[in-house]
Tab-separated table of C-alpha atoms and ligand atoms in Angstrom:
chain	number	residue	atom	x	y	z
A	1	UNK	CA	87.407	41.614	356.441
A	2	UNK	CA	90.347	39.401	355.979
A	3	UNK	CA	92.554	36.386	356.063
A	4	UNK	CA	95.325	36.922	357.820
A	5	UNK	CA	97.499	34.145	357.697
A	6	UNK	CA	101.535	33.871	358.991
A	7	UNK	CA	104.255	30.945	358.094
A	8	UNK	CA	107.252	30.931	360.026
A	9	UNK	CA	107.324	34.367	361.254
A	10	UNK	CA	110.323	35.270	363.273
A	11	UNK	CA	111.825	38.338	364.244
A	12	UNK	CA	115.526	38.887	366.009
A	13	UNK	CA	116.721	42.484	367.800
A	14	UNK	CA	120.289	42.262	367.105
A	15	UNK	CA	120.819	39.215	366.060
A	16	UNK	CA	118.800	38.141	369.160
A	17	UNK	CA	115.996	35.891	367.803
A	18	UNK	CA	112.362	36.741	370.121
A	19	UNK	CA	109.975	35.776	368.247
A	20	UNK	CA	110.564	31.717	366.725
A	21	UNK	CA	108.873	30.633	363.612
A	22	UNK	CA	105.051	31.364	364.025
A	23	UNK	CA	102.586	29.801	361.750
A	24	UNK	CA	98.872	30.851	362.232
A	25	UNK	CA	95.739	31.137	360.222
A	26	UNK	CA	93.336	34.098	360.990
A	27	UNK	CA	89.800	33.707	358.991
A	28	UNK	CA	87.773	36.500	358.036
A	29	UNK	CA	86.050	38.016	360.351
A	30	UNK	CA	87.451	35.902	363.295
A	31	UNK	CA	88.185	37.451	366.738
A	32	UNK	CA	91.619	36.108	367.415
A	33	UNK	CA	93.156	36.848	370.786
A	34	UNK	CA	97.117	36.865	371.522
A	35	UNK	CA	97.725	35.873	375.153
A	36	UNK	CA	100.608	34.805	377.686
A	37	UNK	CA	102.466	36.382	380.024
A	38	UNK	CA	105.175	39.617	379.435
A	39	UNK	CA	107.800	39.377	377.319
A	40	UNK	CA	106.435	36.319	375.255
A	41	UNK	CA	105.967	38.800	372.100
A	42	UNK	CA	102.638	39.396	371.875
A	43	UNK	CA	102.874	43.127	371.288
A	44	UNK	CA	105.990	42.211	368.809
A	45	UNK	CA	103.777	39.788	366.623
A	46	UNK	CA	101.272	42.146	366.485
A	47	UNK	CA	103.414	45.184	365.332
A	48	UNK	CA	104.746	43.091	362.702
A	49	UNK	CA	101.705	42.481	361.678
A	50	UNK	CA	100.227	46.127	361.846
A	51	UNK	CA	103.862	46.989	359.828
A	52	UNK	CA	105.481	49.080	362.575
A	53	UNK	CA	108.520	46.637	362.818
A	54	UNK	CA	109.821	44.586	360.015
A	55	UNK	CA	109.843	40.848	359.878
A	56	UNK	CA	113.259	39.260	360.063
A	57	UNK	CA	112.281	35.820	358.188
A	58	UNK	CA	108.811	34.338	357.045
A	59	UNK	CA	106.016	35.668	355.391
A	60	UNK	CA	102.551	37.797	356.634
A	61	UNK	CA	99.968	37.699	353.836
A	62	UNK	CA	96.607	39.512	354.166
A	63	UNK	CA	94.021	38.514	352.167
A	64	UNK	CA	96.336	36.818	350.465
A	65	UNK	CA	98.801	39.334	349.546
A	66	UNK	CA	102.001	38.866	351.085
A	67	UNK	CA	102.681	42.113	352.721
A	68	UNK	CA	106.534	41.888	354.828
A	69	UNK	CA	107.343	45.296	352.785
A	70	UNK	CA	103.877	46.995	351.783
A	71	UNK	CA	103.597	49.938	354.784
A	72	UNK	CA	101.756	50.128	357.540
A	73	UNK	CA	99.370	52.797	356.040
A	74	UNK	CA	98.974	50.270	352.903
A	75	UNK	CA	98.087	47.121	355.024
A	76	UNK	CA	94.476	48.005	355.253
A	77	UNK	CA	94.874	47.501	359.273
A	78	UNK	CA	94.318	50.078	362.107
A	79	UNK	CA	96.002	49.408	365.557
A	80	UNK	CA	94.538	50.611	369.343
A	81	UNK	CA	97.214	51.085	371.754
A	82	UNK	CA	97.242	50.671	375.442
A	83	UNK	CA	98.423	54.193	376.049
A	84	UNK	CA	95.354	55.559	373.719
A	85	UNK	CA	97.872	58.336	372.174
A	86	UNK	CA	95.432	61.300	371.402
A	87	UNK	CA	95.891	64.223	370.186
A	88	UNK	CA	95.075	66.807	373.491
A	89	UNK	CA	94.891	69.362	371.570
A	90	UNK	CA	92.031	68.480	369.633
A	91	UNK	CA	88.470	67.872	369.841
A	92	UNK	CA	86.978	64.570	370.030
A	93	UNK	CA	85.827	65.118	366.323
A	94	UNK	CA	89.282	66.310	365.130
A	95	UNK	CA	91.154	63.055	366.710
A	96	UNK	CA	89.026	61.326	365.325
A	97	UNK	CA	88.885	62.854	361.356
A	98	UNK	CA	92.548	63.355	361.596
A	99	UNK	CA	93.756	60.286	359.805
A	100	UNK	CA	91.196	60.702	357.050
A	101	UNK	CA	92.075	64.389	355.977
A	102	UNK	CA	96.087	63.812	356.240
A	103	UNK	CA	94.574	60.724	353.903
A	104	UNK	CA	92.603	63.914	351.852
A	105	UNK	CA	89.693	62.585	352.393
A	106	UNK	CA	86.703	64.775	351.287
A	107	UNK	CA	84.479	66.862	353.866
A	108	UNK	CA	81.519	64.971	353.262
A	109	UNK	CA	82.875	61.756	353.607
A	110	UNK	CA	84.955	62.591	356.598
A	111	UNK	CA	81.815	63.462	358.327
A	112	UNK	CA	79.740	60.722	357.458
A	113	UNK	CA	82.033	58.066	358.862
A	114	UNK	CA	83.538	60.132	362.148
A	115	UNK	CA	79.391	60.359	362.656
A	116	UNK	CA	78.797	56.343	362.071
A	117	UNK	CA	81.649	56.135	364.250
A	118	UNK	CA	80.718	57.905	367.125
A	119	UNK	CA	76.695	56.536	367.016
A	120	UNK	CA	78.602	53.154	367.140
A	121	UNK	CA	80.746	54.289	370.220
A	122	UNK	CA	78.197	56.530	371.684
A	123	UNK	CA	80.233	59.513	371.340
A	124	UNK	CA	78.041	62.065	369.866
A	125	UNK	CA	77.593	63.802	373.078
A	126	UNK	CA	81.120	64.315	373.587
A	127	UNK	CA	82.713	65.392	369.873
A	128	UNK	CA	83.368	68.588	370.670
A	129	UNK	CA	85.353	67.926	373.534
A	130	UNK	CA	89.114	68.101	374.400
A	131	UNK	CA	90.497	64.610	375.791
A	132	UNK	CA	91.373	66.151	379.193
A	133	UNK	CA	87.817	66.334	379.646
A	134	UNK	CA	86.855	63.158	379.223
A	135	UNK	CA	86.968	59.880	381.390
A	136	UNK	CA	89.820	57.083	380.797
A	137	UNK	CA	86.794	54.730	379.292
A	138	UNK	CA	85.600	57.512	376.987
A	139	UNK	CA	89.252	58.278	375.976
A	140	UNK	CA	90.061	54.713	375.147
A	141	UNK	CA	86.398	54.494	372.717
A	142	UNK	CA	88.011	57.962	370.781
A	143	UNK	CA	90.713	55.569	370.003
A	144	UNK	CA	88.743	52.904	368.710
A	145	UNK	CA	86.609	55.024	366.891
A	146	UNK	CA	90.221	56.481	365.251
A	147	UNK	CA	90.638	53.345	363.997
A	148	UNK	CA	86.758	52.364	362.892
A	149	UNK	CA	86.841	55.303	360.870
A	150	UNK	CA	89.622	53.973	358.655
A	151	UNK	CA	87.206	51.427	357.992
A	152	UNK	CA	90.202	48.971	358.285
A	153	UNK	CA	90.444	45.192	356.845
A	154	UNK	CA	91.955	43.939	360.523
A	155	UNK	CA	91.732	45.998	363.841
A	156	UNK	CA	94.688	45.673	366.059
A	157	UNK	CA	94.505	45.981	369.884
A	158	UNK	CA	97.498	45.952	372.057
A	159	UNK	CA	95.896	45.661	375.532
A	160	UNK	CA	93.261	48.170	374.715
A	161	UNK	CA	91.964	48.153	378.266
A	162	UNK	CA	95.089	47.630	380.380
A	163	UNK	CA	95.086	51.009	381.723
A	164	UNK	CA	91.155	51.518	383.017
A	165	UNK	CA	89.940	50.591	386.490
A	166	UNK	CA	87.990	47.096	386.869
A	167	UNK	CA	84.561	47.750	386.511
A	168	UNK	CA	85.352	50.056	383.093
A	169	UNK	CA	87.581	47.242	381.906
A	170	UNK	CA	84.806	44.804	381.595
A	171	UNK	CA	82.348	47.149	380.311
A	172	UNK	CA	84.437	48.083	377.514
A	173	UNK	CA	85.346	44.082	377.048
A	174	UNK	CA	81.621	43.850	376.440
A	175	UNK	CA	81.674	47.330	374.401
A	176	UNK	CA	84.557	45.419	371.895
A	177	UNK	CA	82.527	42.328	371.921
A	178	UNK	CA	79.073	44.020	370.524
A	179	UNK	CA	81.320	45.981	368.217
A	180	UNK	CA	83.494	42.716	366.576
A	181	UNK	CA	79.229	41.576	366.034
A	182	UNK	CA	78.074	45.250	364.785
A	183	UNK	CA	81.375	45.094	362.362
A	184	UNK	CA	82.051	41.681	361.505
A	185	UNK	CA	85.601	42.613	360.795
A	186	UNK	CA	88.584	40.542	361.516
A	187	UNK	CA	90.443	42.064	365.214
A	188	UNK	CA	93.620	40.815	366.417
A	189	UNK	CA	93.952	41.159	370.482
A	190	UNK	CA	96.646	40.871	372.561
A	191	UNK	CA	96.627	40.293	376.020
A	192	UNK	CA	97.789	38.974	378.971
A	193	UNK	CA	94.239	39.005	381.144
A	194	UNK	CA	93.072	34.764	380.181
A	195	UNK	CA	89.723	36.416	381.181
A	196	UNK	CA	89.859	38.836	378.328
A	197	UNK	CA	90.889	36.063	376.187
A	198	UNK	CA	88.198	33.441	377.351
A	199	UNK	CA	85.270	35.802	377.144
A	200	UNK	CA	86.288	37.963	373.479
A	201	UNK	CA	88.108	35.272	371.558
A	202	UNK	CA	87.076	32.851	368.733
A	203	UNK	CA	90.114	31.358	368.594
A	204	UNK	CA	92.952	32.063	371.301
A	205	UNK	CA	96.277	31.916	370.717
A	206	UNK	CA	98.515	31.015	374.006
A	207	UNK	CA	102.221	32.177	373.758
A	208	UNK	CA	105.482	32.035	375.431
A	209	UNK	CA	108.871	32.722	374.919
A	210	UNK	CA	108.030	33.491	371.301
A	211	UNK	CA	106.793	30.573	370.650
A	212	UNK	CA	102.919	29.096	370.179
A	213	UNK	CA	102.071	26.777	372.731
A	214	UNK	CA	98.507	26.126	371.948
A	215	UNK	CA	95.822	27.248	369.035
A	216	UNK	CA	91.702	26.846	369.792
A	217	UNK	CA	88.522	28.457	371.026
A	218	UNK	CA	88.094	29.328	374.463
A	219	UNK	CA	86.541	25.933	375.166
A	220	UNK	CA	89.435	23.673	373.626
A	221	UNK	CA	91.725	25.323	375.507
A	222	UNK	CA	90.346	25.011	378.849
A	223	UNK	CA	89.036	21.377	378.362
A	224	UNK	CA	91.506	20.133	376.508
A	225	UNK	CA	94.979	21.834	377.291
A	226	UNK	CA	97.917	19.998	375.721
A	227	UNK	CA	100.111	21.167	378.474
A	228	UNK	CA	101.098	22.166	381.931
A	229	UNK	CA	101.343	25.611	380.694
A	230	UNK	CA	98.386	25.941	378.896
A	231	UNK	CA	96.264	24.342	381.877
A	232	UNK	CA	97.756	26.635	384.390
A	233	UNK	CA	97.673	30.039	382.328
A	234	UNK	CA	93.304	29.133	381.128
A	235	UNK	CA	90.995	29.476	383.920
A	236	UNK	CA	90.781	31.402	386.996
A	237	UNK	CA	91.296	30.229	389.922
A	238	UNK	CA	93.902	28.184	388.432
A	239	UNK	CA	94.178	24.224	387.519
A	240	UNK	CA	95.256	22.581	390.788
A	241	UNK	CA	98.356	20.274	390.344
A	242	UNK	CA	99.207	17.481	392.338
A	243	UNK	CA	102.741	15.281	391.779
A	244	UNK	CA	102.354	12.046	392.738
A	245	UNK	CA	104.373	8.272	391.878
A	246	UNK	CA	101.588	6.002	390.121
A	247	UNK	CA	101.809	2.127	392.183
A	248	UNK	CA	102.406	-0.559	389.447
A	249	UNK	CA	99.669	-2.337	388.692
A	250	UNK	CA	96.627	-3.019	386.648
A	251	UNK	CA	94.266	-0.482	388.457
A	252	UNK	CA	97.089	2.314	389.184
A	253	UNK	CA	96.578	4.467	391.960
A	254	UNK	CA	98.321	7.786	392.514
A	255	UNK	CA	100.275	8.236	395.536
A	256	UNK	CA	99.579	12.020	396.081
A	257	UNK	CA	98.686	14.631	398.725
A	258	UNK	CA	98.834	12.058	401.636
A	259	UNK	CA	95.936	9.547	399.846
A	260	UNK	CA	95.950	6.828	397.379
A	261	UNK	CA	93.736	8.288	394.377
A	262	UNK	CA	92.178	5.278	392.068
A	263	UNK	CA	93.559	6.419	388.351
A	264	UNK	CA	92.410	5.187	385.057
A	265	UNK	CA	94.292	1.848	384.018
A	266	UNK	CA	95.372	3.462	380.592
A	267	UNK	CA	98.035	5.867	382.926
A	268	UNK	CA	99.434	2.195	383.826
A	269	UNK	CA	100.914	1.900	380.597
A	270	UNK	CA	102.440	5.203	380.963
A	271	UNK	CA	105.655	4.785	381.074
A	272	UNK	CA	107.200	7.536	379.773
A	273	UNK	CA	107.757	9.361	383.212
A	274	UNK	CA	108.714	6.451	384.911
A	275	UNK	CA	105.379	6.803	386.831
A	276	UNK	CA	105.681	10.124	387.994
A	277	UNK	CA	102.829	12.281	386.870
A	278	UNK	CA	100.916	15.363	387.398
A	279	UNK	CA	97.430	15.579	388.513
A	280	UNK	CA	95.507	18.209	387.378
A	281	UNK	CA	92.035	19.306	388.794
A	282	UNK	CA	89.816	22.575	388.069
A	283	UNK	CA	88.488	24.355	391.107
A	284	UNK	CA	85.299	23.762	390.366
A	285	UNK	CA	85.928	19.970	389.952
A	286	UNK	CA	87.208	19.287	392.878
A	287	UNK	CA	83.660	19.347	395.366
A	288	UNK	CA	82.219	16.243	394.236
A	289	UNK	CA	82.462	14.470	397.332
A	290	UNK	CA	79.970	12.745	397.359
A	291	UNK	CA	79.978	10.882	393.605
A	292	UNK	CA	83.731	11.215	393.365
A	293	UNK	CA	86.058	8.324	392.415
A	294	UNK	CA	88.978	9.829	394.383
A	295	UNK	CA	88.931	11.557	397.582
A	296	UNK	CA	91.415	14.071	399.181
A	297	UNK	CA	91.669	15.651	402.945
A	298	UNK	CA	92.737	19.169	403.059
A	299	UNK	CA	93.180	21.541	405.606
A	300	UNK	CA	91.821	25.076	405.187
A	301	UNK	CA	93.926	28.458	404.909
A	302	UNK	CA	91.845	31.034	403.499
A	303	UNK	CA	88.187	30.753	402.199
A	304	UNK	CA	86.959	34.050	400.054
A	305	UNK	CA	82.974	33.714	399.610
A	306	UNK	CA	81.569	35.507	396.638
A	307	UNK	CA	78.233	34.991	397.665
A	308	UNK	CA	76.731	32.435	395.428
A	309	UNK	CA	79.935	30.485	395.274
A	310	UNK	CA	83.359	30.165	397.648
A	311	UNK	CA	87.028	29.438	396.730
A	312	UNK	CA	88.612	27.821	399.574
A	313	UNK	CA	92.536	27.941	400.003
A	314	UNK	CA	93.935	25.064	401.764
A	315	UNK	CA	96.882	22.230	401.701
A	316	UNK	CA	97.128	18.654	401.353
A	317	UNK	CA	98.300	16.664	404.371
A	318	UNK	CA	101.951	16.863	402.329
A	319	UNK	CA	101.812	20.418	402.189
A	320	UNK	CA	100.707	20.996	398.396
A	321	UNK	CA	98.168	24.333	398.014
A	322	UNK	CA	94.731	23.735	396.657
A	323	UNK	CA	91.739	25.405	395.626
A	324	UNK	CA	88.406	24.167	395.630
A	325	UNK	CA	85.544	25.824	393.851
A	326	UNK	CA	82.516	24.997	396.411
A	327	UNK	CA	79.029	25.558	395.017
A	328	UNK	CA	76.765	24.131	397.901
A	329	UNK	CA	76.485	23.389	401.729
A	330	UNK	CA	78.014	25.583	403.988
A	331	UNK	CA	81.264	27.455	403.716
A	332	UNK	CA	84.357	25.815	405.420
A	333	UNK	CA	86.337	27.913	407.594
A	334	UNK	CA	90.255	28.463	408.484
A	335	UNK	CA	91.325	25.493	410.029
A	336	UNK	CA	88.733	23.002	408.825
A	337	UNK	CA	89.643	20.147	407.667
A	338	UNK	CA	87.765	19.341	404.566
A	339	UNK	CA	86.940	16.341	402.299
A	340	UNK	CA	87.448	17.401	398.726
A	341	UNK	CA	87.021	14.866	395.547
A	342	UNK	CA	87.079	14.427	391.956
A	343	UNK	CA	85.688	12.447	389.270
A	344	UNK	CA	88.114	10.679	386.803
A	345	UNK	CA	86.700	12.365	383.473
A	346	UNK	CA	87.469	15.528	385.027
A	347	UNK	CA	91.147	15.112	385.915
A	348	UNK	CA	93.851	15.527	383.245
A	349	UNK	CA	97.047	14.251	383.653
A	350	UNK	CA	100.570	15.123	382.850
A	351	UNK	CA	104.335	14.071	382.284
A	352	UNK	CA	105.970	16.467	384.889
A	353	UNK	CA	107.924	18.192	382.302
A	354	UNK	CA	105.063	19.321	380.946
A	355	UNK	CA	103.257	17.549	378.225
A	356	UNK	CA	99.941	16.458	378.228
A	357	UNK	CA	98.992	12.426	378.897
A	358	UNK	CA	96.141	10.757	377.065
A	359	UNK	CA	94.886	7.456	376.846
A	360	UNK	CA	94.823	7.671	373.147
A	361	UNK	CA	98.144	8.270	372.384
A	362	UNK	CA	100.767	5.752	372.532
A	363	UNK	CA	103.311	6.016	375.149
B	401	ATP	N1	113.085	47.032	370.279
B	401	ATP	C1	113.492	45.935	370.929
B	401	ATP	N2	114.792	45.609	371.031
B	401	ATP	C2	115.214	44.475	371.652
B	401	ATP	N3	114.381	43.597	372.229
B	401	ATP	C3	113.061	43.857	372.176
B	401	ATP	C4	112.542	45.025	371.533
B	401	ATP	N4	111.185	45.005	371.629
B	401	ATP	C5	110.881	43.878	372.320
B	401	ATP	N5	112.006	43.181	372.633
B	401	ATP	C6	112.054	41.893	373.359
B	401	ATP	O1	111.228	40.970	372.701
B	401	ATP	C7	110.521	40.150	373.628
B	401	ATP	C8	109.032	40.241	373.379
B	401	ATP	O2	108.583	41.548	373.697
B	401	ATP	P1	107.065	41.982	373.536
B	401	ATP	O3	106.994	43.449	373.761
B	401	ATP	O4	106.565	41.471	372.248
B	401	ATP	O5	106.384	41.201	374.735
B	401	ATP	P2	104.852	41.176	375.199
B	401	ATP	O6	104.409	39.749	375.123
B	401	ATP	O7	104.071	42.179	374.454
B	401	ATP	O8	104.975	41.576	376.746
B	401	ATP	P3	104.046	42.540	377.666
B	401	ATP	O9	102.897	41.699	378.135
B	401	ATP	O10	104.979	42.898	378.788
B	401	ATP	O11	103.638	43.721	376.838
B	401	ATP	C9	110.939	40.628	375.007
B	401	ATP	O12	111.948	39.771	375.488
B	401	ATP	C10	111.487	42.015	374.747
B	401	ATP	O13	112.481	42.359	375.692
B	402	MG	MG1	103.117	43.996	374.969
């Protein structure tokens, strides 16, 4: 297990800076998730990290030994790639020892932990087979168990699961999750799936354009985004956003999708944006009709029902899209026109350019 902790860690490509001045704390034995969308340098932070590229400026330290120029093999980390990279030409058994006798490991001990290993990953059926002959799920746990046998500090994933079909993806998201509790070791993952990141993480760490826009747990982040970004990349469906002008006065309302919305009489102070703000409701927020403090008409696009729940697609009367999570009564269909509404303590609001609005800060 291990700290792994960065301050100002930047990296350039020819001059070309990517990755701009990260500084994060990883405790021991946390399960710390990299996530945003392509390109923002998760993989990049995460090589740097495992040692596989260098680190133009800053400084890594694991377990509190700065590491920029100990090598990869010295790090006391072990890295899963997307593209699991085995050898075919091998047996289960012999990807997975390999590391350990080009190490010169001794026979005994090789065998005892490529055997923990595979009871762990359920693999003992299957050691003596080629990976050609084996299933993209079973493929991808020969990786992992490549790097468990290192019996690393810090496991590295780089979308581990990107390249399996849905239903093995989340059976091997729950497969990573009882192995981070059978292990207790500290694992980096990167990826750009938030529902990956929701349901493994400890602490998530939302990126883009190289830069950290948010740190927390799962929880923070989708209760308490500090941004637009962070609101609209957490949670699936996504945040709804309205625009709308506030009206100046002492109880502000919010002139938005075709309705006058009450708004708390903090956002009448506001400002900063000159009164134009951004609503933002959760799906599932939004079908409180009959408790709500504001209230909404849309019409109906699309409505998918999931059984116990439907998401219903439709637009305000000025044309803005909206989803609504809707729990009870019966479904809407295309056309409808629907009531939707929210409570105030579940709205958040924010300056259009992005940043978050609160009543405790001053404006
Ligand atoms: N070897 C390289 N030379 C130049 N630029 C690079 C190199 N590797 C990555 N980059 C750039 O650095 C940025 C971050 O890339 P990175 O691979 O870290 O993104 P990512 O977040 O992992 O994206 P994805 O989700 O697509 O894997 C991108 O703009 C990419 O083009
Ligand atoms: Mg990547």
């Amino acid at each position: 297990m291990a700290d792994v902790a960065l301050r100002n860690v930047r990296k350039s490509y020819s001059g070309v800076e990517t990755v701009h001045g990260i500084d994060l704390d990883i405790q021991h034995g946390e399960f710390c998730v990299f996530v945003g969308p392509s390109g923002c340098g998760k993989s990049t932070l995460l090589r740097m990290i495992a040692g596989l590229e260098s680190i133009t400026k800053g400084e890594l330290s694991i377990d509190g030994e700065v590491v920029n120029d100990v090598d990869a093999a010295d790090r006391g980390v072990a890295m899963v790639f997307q593209n699991y990279a085995l050898y075919p030409h091998m047996s289960v058994r012999e990807n997975m020892s390999f590391s350990l006798r080009m190490a010169g490991r001794n026979k005994a001990e090789i065998a005892a932990r490529v055997n923990e290993a595979a009871r762990i990953l359920q693999l003992d059926a299957l050691m003596d087979r080629k990976p050609s002959q084996l299933s993209g799920g079973q493929r991808q746990r020969v990786a992992i168990g490549r790097a468990i046998v290192r019996d690393p500090k810090v496991f590295l994933f780089d979308e581990p699961l990107s390249n399996l079909d849905a239903e093995l993806r989340v059976q091997m998201r729950v497969e990573i999750a009882k192995l981070h509790q059978a292990l207790g070791n500290t694992m980096i993952y990167v990826t750009h799936d938030q529902t990956e990141a929701m349901t493994l993480a400890d602490k998530i760490v939302v990126l883009r354009a190289g830069q950290i826009e948010q740190v927390g747990t799962p929880l923070e982040l989708y209760e308490n985004p500090s941004n637009l970004f962070v609101a609209g990349f957490i949670g699936s469906p996504k945040m709804n956003f309205l625009k709308g002008r506030l009206t100046r006065s002492d109880r502000p309302l919010l002139e938005c999708g075709g309705a006058f919305l009450p708004m708390p009489a903090w956002l009448a102070q506001s400002s900063q944006s000159g009164g134009e703000i951004v609503l933002g409701i959760r799906p599932e927020h939004f079908d409180r009709v009959p408790e709500a403090a504001a209230h909404l008409m849309i019409v109906v696009d699309v409505v998918e029902n999931l059984g116990g729940t439907s998401f219903v697609y439709g637009r305000t009367s000025t044309g803005e899209a909206v989803v609504v999570e809707k729990r009870e009564g019966p479904a809407p269909r295309a056309g409808d026109r629907l009531e939707v509404g929210f409570q105030l303590d579940d709205a958040r609001f924010f300056h259009p350019e992005g940043a978050r609005l609160r009543s405790d800060q001053p404006n």
